[in-house]
Each structure stands twice: as structure tokens, then as C-alpha cells.
Short mmCIF file of the N, C-alpha and C atoms (twelve columns), coordinates in Angstrom:
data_MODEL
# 
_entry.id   MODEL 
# 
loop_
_atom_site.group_PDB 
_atom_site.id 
_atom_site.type_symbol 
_atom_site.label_atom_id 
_atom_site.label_alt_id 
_atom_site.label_comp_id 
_atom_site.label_asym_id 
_atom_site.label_seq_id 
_atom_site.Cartn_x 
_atom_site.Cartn_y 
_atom_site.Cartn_z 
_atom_site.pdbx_PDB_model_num 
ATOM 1   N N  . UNK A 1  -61.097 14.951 15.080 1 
ATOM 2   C CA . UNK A 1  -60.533 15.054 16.412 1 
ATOM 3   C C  . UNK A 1  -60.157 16.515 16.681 1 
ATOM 4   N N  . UNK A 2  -60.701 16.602 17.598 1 
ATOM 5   C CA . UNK A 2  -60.404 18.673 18.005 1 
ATOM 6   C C  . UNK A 2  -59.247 18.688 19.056 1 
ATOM 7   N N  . UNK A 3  -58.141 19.251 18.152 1 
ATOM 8   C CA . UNK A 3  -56.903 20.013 18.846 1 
ATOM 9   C C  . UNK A 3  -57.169 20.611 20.473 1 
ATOM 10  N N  . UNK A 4  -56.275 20.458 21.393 1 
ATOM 11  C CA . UNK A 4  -56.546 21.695 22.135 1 
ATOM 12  C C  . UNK A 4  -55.072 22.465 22.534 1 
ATOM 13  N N  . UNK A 5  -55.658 23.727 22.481 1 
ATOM 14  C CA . UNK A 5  -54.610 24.655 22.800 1 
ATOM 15  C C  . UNK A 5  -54.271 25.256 24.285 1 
ATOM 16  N N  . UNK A 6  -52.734 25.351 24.559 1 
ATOM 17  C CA . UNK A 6  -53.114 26.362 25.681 1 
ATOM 18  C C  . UNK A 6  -52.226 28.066 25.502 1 
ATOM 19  N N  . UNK A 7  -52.685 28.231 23.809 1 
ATOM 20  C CA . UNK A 7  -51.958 29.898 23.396 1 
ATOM 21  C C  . UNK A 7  -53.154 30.267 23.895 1 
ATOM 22  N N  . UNK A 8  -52.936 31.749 24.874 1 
ATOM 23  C CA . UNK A 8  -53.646 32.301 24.985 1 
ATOM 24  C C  . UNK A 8  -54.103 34.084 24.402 1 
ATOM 25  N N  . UNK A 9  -55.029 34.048 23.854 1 
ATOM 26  C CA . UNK A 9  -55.025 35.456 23.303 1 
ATOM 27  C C  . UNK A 9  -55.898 36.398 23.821 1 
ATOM 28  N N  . UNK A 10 -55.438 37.694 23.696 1 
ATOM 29  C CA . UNK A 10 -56.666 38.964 24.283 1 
ATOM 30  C C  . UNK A 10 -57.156 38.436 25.896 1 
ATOM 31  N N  . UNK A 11 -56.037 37.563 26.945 1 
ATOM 32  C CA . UNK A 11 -56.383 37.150 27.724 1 
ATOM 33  C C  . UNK A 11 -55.801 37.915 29.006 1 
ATOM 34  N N  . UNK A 12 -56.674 37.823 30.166 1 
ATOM 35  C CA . UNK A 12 -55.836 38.428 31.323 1 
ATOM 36  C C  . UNK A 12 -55.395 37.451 32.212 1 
ATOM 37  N N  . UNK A 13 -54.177 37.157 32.510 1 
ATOM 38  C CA . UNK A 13 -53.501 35.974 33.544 1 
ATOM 39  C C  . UNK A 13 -53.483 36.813 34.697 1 
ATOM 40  N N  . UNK A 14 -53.956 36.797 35.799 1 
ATOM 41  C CA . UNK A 14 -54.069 37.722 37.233 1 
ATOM 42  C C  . UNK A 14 -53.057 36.044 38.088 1 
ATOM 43  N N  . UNK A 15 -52.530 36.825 39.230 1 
ATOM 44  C CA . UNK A 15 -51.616 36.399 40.114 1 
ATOM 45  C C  . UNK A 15 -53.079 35.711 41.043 1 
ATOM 46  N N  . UNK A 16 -52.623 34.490 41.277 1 
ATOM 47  C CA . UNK A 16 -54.184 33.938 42.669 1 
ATOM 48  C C  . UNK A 16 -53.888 34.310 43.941 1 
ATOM 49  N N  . UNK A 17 -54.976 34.435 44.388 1 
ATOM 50  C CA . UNK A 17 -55.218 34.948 45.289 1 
ATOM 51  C C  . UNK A 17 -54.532 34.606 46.996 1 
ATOM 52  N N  . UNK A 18 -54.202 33.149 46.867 1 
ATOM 53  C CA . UNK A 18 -53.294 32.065 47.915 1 
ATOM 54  C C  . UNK A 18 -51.944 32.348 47.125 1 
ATOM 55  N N  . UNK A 19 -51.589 33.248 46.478 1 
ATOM 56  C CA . UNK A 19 -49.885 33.087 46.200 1 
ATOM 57  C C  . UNK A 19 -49.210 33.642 47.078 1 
ATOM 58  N N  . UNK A 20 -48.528 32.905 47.706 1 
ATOM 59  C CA . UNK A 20 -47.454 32.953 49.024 1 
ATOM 60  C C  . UNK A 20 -46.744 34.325 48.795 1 
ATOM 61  N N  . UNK A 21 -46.635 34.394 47.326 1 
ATOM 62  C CA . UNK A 21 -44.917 35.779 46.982 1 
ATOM 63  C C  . UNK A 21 -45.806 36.660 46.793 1 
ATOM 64  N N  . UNK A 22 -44.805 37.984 47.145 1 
ATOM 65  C CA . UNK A 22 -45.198 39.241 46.985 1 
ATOM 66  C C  . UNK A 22 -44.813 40.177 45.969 1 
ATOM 67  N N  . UNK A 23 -43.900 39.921 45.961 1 
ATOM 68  C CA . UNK A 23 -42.421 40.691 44.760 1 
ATOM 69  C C  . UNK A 23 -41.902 39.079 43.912 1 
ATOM 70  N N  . UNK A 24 -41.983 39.913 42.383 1 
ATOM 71  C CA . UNK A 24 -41.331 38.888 41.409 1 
ATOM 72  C C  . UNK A 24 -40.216 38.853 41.378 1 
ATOM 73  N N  . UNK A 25 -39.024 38.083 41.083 1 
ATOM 74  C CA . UNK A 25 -37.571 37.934 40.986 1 
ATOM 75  C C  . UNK A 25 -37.156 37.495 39.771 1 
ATOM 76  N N  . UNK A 26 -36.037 38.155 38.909 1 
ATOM 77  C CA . UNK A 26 -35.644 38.084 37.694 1 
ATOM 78  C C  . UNK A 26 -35.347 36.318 37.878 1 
ATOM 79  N N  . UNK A 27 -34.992 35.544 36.912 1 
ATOM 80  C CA . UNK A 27 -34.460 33.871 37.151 1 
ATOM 81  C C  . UNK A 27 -32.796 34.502 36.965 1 
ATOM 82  N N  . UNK A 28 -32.139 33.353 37.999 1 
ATOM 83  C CA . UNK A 28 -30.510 33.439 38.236 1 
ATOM 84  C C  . UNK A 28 -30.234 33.297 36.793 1 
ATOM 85  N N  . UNK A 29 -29.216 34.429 36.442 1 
ATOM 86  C CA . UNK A 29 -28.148 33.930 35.316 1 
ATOM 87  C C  . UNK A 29 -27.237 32.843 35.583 1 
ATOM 88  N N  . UNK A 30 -27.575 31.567 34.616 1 
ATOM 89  C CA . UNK A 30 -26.545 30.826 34.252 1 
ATOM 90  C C  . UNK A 30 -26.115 30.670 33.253 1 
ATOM 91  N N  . UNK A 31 -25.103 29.263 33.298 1 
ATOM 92  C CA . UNK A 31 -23.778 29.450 32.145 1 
ATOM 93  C C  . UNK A 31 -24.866 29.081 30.969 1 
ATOM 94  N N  . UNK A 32 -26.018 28.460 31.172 1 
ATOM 95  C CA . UNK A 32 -26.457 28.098 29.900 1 
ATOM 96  C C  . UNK A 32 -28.134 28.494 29.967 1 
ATOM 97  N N  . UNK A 33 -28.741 29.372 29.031 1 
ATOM 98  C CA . UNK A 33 -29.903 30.313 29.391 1 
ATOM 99  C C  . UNK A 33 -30.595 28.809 29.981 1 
ATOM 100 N N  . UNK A 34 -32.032 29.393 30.698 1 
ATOM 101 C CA . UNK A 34 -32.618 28.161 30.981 1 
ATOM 102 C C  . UNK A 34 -34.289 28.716 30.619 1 
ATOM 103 N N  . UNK A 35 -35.229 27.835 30.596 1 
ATOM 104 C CA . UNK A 35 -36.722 27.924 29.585 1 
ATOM 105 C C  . UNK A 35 -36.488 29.688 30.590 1 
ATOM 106 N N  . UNK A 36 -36.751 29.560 32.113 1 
ATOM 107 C CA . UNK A 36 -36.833 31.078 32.370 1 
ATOM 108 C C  . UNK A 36 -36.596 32.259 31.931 1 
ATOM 109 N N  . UNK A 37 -35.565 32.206 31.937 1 
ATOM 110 C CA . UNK A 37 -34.502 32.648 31.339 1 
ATOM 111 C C  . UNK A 37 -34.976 33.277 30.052 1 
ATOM 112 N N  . UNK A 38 -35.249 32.510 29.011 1 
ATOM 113 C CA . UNK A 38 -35.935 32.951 27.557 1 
ATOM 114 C C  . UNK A 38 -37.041 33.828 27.796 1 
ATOM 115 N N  . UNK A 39 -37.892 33.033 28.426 1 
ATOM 116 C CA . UNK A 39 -39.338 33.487 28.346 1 
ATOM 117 C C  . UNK A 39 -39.223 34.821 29.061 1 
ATOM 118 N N  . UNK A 40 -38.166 35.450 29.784 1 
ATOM 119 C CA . UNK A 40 -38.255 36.437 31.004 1 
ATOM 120 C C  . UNK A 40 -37.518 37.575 29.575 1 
ATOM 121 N N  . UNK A 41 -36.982 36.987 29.195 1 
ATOM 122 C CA . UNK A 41 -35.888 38.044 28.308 1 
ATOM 123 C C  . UNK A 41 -36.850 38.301 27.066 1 
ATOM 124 N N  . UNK A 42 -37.873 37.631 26.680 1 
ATOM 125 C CA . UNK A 42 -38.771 38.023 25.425 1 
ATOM 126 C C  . UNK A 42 -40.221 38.654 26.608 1 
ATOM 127 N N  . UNK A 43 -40.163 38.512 27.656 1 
ATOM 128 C CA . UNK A 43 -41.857 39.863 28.312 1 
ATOM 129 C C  . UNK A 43 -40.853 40.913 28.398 1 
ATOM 130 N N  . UNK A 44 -39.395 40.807 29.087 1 
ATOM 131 C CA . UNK A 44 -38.728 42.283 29.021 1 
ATOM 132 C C  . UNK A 44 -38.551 43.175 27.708 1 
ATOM 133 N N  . UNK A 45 -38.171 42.236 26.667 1 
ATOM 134 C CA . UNK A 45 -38.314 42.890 25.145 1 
ATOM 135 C C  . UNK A 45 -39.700 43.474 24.529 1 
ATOM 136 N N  . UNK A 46 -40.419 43.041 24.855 1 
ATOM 137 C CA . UNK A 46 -41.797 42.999 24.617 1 
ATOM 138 C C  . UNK A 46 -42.806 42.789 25.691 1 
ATOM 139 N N  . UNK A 47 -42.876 44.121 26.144 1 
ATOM 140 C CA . UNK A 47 -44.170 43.920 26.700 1 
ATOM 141 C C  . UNK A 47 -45.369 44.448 26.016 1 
ATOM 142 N N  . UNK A 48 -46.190 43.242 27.186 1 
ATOM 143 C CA . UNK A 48 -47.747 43.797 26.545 1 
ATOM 144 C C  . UNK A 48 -47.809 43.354 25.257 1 
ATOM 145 N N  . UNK A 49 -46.962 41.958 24.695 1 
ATOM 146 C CA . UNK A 49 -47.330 41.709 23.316 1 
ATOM 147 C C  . UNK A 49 -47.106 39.869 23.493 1 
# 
């Protein structure tokens, strides 16, 4: 049975072309981090990795 993944490597994610937004926005700080939150604070630590 073949796994499937969705890690992506050596890949380029481009913004589509119908996306309504123009400018990205940090996610609101709350009292308790949220998935955003993480994932926003590890591309700011690391970019490009």
C-alpha cells in the first residue's frame, strides 16, 4: 500500500491568481499560541528553510 504525502520539498508554493488579498497579515496574538501562530513564528525564524 503506497503512503501519500503532502511534505513538500525543493518546491515553489506561488499565491493564485483569484486571491482576493493583497498584503499578508501577521495571525492575532492570543492567550494561547494557535496552529498560526506556530507555523508563522517557525517561516519568521527560518526562512527559506
Amino acid at each position: 500500500m503506497k503512503q501519500h504525502t503532502t511534505n513538500y520539498i525543493n518546491t515553489f508554493i506561488e499565491v493564485s491568481e483569484d486571491c482576493p488579498v493583497s498584503v499578508s497579515q501577521t495571525p492575532p496574538e492570543k492567550k494561547e499560541k494557535t496552529v498560526a501562530n506556530l507555523q508563522y513564528e517557525q517561516l519568521i525564524k527560518n526562512p527559506y528553510q
